[in-house]
JSON list of C-alpha atoms in Angstrom, two decimals:
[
{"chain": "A", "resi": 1, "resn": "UNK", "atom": "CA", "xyz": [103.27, 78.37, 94.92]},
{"chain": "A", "resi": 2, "resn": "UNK", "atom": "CA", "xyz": [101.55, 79.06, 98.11]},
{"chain": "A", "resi": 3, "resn": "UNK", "atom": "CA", "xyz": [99.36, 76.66, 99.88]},
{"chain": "A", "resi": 4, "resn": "UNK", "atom": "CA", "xyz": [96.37, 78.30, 99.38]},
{"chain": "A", "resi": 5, "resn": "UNK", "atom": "CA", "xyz": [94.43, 75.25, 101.14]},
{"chain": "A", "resi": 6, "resn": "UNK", "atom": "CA", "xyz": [96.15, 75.93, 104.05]},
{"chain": "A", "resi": 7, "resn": "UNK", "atom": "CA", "xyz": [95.92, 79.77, 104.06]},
{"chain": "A", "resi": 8, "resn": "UNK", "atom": "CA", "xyz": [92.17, 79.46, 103.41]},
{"chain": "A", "resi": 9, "resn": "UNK", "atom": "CA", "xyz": [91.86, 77.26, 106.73]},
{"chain": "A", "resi": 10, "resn": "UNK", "atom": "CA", "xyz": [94.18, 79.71, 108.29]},
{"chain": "A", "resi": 11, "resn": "UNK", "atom": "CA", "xyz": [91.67, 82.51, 107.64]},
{"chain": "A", "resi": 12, "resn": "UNK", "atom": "CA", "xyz": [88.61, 80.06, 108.93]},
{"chain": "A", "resi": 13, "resn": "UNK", "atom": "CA", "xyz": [90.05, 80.00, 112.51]},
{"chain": "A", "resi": 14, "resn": "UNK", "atom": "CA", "xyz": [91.72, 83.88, 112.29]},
{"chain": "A", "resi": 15, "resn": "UNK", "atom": "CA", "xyz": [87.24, 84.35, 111.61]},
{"chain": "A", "resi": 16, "resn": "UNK", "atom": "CA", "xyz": [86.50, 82.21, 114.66]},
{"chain": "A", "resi": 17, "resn": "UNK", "atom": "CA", "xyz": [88.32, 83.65, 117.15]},
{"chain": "A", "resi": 18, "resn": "UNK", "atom": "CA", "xyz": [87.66, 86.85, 115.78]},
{"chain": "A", "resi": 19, "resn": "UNK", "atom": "CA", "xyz": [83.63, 86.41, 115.90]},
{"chain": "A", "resi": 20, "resn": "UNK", "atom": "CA", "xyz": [83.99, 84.75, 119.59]},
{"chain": "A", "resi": 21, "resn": "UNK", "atom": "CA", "xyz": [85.78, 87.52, 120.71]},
{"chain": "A", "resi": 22, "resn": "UNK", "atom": "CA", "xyz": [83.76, 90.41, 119.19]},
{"chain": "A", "resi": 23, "resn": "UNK", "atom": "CA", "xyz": [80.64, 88.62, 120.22]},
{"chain": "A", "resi": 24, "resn": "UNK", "atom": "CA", "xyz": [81.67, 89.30, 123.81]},
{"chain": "A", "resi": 25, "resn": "UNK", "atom": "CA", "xyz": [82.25, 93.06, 123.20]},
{"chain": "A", "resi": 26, "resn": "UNK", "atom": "CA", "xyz": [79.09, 95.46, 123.04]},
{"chain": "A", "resi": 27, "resn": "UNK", "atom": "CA", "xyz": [77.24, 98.51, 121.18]},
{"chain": "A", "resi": 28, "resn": "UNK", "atom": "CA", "xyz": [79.12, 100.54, 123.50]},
{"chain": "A", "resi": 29, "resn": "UNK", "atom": "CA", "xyz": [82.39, 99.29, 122.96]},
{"chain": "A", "resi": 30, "resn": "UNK", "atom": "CA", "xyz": [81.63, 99.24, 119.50]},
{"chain": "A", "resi": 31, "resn": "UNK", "atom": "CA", "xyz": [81.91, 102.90, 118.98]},
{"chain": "A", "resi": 32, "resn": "UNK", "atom": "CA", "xyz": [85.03, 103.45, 121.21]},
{"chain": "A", "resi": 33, "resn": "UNK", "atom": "CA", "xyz": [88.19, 104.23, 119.52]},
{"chain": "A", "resi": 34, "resn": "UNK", "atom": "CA", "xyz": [90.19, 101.38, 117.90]},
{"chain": "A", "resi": 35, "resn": "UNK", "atom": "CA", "xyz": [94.15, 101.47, 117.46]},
{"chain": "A", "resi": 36, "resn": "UNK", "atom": "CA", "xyz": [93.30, 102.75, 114.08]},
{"chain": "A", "resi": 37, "resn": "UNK", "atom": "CA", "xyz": [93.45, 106.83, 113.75]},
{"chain": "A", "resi": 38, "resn": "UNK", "atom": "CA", "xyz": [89.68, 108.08, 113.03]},
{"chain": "A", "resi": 39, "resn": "UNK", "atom": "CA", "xyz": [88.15, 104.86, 113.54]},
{"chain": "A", "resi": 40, "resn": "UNK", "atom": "CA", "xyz": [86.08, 103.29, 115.99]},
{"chain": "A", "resi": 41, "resn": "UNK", "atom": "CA", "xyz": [85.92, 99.66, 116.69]},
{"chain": "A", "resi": 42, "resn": "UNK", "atom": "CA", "xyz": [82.53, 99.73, 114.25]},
{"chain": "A", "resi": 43, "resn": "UNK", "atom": "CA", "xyz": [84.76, 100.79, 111.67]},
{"chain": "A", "resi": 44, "resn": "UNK", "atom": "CA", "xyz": [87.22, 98.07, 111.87]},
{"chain": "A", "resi": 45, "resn": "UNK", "atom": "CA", "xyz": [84.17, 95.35, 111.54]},
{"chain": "A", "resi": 46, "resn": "UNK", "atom": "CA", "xyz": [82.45, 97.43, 109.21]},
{"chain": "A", "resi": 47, "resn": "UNK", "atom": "CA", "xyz": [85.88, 96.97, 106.54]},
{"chain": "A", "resi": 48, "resn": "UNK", "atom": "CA", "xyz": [86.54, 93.86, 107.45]},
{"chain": "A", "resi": 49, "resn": "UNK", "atom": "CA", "xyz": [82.89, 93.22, 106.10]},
{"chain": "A", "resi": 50, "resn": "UNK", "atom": "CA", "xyz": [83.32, 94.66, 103.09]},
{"chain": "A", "resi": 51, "resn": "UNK", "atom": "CA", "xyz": [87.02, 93.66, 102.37]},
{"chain": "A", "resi": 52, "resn": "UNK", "atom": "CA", "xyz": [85.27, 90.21, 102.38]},
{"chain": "A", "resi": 53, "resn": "UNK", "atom": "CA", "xyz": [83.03, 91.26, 99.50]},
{"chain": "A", "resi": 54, "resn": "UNK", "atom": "CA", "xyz": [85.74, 92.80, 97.85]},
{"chain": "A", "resi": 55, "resn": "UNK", "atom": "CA", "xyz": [87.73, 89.62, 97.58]},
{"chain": "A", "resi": 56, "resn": "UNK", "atom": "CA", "xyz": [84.79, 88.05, 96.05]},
{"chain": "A", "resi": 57, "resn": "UNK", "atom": "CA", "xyz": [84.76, 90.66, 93.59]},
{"chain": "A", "resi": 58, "resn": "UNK", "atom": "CA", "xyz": [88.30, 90.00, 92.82]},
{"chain": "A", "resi": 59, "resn": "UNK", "atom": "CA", "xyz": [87.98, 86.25, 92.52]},
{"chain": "A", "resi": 60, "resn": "UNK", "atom": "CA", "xyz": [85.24, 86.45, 90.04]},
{"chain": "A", "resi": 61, "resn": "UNK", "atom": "CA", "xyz": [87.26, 89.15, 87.77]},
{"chain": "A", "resi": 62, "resn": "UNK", "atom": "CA", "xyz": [85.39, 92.51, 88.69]},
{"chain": "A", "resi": 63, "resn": "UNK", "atom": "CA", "xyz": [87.46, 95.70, 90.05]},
{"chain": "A", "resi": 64, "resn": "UNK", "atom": "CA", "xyz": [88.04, 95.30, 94.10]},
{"chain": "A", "resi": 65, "resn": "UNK", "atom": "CA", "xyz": [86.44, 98.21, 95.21]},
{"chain": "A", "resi": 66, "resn": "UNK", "atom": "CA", "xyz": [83.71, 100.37, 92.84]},
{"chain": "A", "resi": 67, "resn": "UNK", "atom": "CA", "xyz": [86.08, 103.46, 94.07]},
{"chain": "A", "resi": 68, "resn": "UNK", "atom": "CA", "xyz": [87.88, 104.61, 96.83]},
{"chain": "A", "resi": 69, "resn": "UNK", "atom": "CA", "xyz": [85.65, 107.18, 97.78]},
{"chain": "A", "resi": 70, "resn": "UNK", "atom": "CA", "xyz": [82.58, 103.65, 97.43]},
{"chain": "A", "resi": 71, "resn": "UNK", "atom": "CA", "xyz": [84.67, 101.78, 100.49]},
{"chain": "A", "resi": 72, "resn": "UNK", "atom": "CA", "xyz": [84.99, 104.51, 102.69]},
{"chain": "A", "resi": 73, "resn": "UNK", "atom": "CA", "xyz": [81.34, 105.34, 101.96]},
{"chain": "A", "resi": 74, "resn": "UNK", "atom": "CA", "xyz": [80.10, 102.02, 102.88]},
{"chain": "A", "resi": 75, "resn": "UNK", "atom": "CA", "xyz": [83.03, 101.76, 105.88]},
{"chain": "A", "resi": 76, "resn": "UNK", "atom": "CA", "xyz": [81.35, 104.70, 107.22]},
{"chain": "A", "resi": 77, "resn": "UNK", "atom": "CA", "xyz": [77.80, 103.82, 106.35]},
{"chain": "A", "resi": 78, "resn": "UNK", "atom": "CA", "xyz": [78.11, 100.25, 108.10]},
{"chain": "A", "resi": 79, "resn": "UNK", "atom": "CA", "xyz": [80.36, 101.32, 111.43]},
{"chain": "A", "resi": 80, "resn": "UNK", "atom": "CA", "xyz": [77.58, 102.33, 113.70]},
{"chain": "A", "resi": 81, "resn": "UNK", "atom": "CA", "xyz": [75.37, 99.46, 113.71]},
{"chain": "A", "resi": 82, "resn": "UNK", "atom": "CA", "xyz": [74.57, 97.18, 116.53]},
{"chain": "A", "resi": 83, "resn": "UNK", "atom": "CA", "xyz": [76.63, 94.32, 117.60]},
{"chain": "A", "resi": 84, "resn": "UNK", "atom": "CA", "xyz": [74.40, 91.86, 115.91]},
{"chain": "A", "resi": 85, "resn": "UNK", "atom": "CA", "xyz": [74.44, 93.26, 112.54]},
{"chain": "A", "resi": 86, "resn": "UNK", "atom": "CA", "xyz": [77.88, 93.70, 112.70]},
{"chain": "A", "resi": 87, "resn": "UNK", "atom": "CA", "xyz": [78.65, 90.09, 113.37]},
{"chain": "A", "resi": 88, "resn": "UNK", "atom": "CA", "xyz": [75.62, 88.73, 111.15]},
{"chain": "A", "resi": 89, "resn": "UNK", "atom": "CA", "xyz": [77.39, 90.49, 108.20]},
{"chain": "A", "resi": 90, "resn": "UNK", "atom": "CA", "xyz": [81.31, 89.72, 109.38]},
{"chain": "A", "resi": 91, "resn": "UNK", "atom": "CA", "xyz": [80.02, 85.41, 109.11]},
{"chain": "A", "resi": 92, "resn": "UNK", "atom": "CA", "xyz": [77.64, 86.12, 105.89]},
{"chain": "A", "resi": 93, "resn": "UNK", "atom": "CA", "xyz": [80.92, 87.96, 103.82]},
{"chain": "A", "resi": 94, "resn": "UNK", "atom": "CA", "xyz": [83.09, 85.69, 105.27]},
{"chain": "A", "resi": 95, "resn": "UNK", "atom": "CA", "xyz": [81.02, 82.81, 104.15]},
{"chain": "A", "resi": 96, "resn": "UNK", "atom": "CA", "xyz": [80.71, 84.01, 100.71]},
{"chain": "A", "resi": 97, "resn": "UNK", "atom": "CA", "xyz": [84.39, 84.61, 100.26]},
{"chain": "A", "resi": 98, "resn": "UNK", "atom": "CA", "xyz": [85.16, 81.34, 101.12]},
{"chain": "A", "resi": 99, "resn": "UNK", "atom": "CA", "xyz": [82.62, 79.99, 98.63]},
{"chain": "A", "resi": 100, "resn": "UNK", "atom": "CA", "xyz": [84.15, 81.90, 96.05]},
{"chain": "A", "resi": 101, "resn": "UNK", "atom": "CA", "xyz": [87.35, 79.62, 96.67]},
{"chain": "A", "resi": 102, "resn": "UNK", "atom": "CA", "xyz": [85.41, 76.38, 96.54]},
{"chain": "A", "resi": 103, "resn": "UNK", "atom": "CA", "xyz": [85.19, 75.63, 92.86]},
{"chain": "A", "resi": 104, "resn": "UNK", "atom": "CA", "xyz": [87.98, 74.73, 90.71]},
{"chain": "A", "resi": 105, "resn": "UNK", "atom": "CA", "xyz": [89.85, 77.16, 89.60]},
{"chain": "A", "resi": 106, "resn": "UNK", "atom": "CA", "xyz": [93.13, 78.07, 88.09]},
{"chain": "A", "resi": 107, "resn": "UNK", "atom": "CA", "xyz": [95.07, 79.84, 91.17]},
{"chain": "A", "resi": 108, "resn": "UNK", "atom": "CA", "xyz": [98.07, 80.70, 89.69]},
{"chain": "A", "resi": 109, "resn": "UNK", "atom": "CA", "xyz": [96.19, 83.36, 87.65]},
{"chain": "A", "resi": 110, "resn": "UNK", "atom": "CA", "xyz": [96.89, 86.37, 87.70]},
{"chain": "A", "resi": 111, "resn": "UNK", "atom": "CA", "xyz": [94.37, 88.56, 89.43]},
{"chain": "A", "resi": 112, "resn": "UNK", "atom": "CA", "xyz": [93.91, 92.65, 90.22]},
{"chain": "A", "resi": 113, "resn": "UNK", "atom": "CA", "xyz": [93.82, 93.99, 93.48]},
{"chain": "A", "resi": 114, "resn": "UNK", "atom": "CA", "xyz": [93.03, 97.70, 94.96]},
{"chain": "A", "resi": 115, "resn": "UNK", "atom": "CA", "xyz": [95.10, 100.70, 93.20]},
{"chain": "A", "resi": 116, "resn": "UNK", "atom": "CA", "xyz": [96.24, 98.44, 90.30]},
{"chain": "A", "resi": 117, "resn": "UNK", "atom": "CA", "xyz": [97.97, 95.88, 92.33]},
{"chain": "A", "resi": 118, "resn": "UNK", "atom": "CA", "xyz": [98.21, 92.89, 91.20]},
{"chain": "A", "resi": 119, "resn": "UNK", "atom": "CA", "xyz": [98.87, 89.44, 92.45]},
{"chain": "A", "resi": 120, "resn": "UNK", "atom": "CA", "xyz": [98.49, 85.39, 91.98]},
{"chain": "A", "resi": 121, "resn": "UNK", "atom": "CA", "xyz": [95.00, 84.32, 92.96]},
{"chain": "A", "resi": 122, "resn": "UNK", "atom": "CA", "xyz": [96.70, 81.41, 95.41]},
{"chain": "A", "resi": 123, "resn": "UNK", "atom": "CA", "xyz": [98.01, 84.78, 97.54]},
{"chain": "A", "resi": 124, "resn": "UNK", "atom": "CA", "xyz": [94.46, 86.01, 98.22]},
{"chain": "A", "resi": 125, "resn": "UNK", "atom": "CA", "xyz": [93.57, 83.97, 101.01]},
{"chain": "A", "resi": 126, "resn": "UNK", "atom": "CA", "xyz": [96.64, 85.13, 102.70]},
{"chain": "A", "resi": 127, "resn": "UNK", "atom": "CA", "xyz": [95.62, 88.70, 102.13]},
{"chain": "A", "resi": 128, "resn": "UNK", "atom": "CA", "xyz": [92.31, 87.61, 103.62]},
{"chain": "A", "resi": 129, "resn": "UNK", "atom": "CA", "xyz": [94.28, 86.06, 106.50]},
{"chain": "A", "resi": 130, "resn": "UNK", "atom": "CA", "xyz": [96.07, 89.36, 107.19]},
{"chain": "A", "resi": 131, "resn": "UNK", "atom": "CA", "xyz": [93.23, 91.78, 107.32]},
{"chain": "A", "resi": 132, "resn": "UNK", "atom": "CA", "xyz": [91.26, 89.35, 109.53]},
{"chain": "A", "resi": 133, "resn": "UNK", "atom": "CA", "xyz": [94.35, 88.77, 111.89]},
{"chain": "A", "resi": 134, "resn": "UNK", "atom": "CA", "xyz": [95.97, 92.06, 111.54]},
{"chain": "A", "resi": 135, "resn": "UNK", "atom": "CA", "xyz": [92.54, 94.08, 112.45]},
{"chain": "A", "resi": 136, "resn": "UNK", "atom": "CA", "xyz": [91.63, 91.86, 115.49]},
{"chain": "A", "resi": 137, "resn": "UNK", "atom": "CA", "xyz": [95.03, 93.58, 117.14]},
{"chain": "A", "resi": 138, "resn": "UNK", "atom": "CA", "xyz": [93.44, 96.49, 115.75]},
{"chain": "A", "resi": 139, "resn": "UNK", "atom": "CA", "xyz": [90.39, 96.35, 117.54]},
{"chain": "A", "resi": 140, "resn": "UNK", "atom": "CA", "xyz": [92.43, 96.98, 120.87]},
{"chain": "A", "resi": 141, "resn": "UNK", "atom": "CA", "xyz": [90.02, 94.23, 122.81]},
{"chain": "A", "resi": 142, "resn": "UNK", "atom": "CA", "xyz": [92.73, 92.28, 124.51]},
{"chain": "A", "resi": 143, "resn": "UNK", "atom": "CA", "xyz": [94.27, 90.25, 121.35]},
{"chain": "A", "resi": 144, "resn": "UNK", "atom": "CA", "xyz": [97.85, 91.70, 120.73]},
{"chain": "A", "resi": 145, "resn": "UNK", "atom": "CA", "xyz": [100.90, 91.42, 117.96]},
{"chain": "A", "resi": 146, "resn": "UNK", "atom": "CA", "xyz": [102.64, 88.76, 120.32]},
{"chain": "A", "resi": 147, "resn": "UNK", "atom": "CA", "xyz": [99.18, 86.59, 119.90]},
{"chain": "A", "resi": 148, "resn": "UNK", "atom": "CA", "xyz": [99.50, 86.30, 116.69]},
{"chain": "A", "resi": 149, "resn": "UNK", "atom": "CA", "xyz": [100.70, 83.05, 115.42]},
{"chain": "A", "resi": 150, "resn": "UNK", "atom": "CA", "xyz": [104.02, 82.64, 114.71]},
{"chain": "A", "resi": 151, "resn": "UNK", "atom": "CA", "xyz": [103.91, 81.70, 111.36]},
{"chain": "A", "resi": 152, "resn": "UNK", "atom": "CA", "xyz": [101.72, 84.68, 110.45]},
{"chain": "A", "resi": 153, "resn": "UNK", "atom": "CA", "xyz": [104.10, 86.88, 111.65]},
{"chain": "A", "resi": 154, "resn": "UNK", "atom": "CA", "xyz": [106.86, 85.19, 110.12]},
{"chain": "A", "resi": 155, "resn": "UNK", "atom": "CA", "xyz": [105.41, 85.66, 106.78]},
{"chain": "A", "resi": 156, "resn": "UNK", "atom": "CA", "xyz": [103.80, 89.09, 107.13]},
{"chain": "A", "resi": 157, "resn": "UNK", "atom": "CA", "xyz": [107.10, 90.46, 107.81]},
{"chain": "A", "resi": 158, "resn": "UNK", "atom": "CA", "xyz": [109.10, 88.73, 105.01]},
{"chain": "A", "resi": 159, "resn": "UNK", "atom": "CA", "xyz": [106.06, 90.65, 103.02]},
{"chain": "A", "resi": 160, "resn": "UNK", "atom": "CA", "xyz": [106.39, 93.92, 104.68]},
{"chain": "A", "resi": 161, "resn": "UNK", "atom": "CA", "xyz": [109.92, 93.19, 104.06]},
{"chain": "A", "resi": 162, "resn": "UNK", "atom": "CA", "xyz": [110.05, 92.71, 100.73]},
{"chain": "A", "resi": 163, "resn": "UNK", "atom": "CA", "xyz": [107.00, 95.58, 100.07]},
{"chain": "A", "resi": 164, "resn": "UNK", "atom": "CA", "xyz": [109.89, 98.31, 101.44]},
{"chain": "A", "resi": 165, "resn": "UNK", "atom": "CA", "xyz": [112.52, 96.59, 99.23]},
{"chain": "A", "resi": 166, "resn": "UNK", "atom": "CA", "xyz": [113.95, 98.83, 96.40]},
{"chain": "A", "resi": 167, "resn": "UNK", "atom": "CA", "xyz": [112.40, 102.18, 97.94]},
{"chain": "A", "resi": 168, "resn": "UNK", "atom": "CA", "xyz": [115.06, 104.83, 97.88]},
{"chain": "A", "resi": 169, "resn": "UNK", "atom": "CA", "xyz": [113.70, 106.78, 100.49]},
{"chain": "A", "resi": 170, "resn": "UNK", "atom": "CA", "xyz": [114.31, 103.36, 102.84]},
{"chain": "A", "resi": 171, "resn": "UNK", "atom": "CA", "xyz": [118.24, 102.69, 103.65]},
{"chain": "A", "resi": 172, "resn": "UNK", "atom": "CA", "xyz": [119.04, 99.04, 103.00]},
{"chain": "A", "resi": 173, "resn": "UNK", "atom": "CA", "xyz": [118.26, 97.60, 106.39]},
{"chain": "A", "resi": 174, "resn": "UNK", "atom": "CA", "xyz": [118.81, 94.16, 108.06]},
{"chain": "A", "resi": 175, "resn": "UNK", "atom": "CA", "xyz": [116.12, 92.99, 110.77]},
{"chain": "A", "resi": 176, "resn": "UNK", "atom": "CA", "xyz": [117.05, 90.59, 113.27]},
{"chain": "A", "resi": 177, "resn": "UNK", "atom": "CA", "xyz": [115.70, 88.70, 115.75]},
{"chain": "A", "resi": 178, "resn": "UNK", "atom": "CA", "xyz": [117.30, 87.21, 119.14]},
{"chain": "A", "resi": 179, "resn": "UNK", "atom": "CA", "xyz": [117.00, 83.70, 118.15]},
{"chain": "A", "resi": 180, "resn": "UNK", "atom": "CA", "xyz": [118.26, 84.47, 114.57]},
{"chain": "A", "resi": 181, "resn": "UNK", "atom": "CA", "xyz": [115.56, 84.75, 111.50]},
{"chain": "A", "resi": 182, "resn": "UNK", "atom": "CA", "xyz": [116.94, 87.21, 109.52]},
{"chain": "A", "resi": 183, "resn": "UNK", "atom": "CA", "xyz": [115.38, 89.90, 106.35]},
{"chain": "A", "resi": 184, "resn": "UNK", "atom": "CA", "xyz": [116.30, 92.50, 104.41]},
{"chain": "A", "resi": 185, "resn": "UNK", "atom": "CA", "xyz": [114.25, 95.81, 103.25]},
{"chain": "A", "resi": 186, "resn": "UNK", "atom": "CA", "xyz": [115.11, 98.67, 101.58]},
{"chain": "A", "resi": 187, "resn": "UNK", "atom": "CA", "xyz": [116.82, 99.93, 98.88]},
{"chain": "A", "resi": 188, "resn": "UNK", "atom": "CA", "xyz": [119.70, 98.24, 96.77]},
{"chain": "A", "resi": 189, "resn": "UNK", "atom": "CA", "xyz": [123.30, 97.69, 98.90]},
{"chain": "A", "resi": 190, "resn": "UNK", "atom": "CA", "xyz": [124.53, 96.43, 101.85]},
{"chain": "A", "resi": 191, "resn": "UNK", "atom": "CA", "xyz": [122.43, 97.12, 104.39]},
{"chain": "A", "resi": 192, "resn": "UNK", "atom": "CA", "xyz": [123.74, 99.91, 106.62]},
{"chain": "A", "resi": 193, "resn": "UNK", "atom": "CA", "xyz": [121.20, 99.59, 109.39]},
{"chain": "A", "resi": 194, "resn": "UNK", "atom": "CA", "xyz": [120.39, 96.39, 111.33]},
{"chain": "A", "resi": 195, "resn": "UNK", "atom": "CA", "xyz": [117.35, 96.55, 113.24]},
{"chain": "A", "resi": 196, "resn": "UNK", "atom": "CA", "xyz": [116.38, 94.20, 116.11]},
{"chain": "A", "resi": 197, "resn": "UNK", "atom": "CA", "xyz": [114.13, 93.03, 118.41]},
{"chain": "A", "resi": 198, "resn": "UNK", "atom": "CA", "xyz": [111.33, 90.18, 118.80]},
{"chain": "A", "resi": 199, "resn": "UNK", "atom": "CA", "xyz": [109.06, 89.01, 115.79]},
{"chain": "A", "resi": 200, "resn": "UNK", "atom": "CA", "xyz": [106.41, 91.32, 117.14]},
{"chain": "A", "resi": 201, "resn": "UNK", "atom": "CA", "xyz": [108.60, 94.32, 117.63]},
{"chain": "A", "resi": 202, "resn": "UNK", "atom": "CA", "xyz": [109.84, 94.21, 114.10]},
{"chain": "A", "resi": 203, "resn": "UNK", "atom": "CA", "xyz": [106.36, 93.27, 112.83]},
{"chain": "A", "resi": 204, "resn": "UNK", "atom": "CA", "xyz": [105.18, 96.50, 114.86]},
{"chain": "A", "resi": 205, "resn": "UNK", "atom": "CA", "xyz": [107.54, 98.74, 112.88]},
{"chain": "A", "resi": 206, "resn": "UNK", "atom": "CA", "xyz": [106.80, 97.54, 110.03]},
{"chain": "A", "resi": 207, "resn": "UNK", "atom": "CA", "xyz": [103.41, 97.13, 109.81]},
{"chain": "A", "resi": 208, "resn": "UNK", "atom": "CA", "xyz": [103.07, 100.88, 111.49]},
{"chain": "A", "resi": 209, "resn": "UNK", "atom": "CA", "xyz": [101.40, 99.73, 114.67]},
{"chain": "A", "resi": 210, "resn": "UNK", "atom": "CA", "xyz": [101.93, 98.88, 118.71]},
{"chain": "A", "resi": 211, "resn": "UNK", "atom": "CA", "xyz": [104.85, 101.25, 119.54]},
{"chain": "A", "resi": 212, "resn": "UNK", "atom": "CA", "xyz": [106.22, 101.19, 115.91]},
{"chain": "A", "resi": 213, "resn": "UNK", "atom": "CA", "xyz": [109.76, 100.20, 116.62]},
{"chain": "A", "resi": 214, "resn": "UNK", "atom": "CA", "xyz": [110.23, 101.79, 119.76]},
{"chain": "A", "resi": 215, "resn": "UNK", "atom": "CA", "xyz": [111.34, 98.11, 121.65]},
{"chain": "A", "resi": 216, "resn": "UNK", "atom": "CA", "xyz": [113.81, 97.89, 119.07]},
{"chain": "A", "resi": 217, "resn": "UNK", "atom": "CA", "xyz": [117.08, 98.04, 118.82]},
{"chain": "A", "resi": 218, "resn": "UNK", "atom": "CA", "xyz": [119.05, 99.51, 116.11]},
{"chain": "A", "resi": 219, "resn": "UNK", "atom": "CA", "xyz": [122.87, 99.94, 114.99]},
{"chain": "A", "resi": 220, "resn": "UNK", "atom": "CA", "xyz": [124.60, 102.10, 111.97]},
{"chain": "A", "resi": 221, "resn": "UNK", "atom": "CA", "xyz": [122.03, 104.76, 112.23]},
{"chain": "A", "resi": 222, "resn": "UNK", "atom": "CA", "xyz": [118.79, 105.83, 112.76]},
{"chain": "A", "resi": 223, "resn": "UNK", "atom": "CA", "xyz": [115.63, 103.28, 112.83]},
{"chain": "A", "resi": 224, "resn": "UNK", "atom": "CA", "xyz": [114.36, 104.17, 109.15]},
{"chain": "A", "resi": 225, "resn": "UNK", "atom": "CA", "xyz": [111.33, 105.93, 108.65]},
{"chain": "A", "resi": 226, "resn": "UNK", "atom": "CA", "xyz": [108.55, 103.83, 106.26]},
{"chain": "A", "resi": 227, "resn": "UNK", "atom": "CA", "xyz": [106.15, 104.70, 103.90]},
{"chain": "A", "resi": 228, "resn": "UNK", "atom": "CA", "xyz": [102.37, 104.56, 105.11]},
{"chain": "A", "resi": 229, "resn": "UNK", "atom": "CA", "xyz": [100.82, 100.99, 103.92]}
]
């Protein structure tokens, strides 16, 4: 099982420097664009709010999200306020998640994510982890895919990897990198694609952000073309 003590420290330090480096941003640079389509910085902070709330939701059995159209209500609602608020409310949720995860509790429960997804509760705090992590690069305020720890990348790409495994539309594809970790994505086979590059690159690709695969390299055909997240 995972090591949900560890992922749930991870995810107190992925907050820190998170809150230390938004707390040197601005209202201003709050409402510029973020590397996100459509949203502005204020959005990012705004969801990663709420996300926080949501995973207390999940932890104490009630549905993620009250809808879809709910989250992007409140995404929207919450993105323009001032820098304090926002980081006021980004340690409060965060705080509150991670007192969900205090008591005892059976973590290799089942538990029910957005869209019917469902997963073991000792994966949450990596989910946590990823949001907080993954949305700091997001932000576009200095903090890029090659700052992320190694480890984080390491498993959000055997993740990624193993989300686009079995989809058809995907060509079974090897990844690569130089000093030789190896996965596998797509559907059933030998892979007929290898794709290569750094941890970041392929973490770029397949997460759909930086230059989304265009540092890597690829043999036996085309790089393959993923499914939005």
């Amino acid at each position: 099982m995972t090591d949900h003590v560890h992922d749930l420290r991870s995810v107190r330090e992925a907050t820190d420097r998170l809150l230390t480096a938004v707390a040197k941003m601005d209202n201003a640079a709050l409402a510029e664009e973020s590397h996100l389509p459509g949203w502005t910085r204020g959005h990012i902070l705004a969801h990663l709010a709420r996300n926080a709330d949501a995973l207390v939701n999940v932890f104490e059995g009630r549905p993620m999200y009250e809808s879809a159209a709910a989250r992007d209500t409140d995404i929207a609602r919450d993105a323009g306020r001032p820098l304090e608020e926002h980081l006021t409310d980004l340690r409060d949720s965060g705080a509150r998640f991670l007192a969900t995860t205090e008591p005892d509790q059976d973590w290799s429960r089942t538990v029910e994510l957005r869209n019917g997804i469902t997963d073991l509760a000792a994966n949450v705090p990596f989910r946590r982890w990823v949001e907080v992590d993954l949305h700091h690069v997001d932000l576009n305020i200095g903090y890029e895919l090659e700052d992320l720890p190694a480890e984080f990348t390491d498993r959000e790409i055997t993740f990624l990897a193993d989300r686009w495994s079995a989809r058809p539309e995907v060509p079974p594809t090897a990844l690569t990198t130089a000093d030789g970790r190896t996965w596998r994505t797509g559907s059933a086979g030998e892979p007929t694609v290898t794709v290569s590059g750094t941890a970041a690159g392929l973490l770029a690709w397949l997460a759909g952000r930086g230059d989304k695969g265009a540092s890597l390299t690829t043999t036996g055909g085309p790089l393959p073309e993923l499914p939005p997240l």
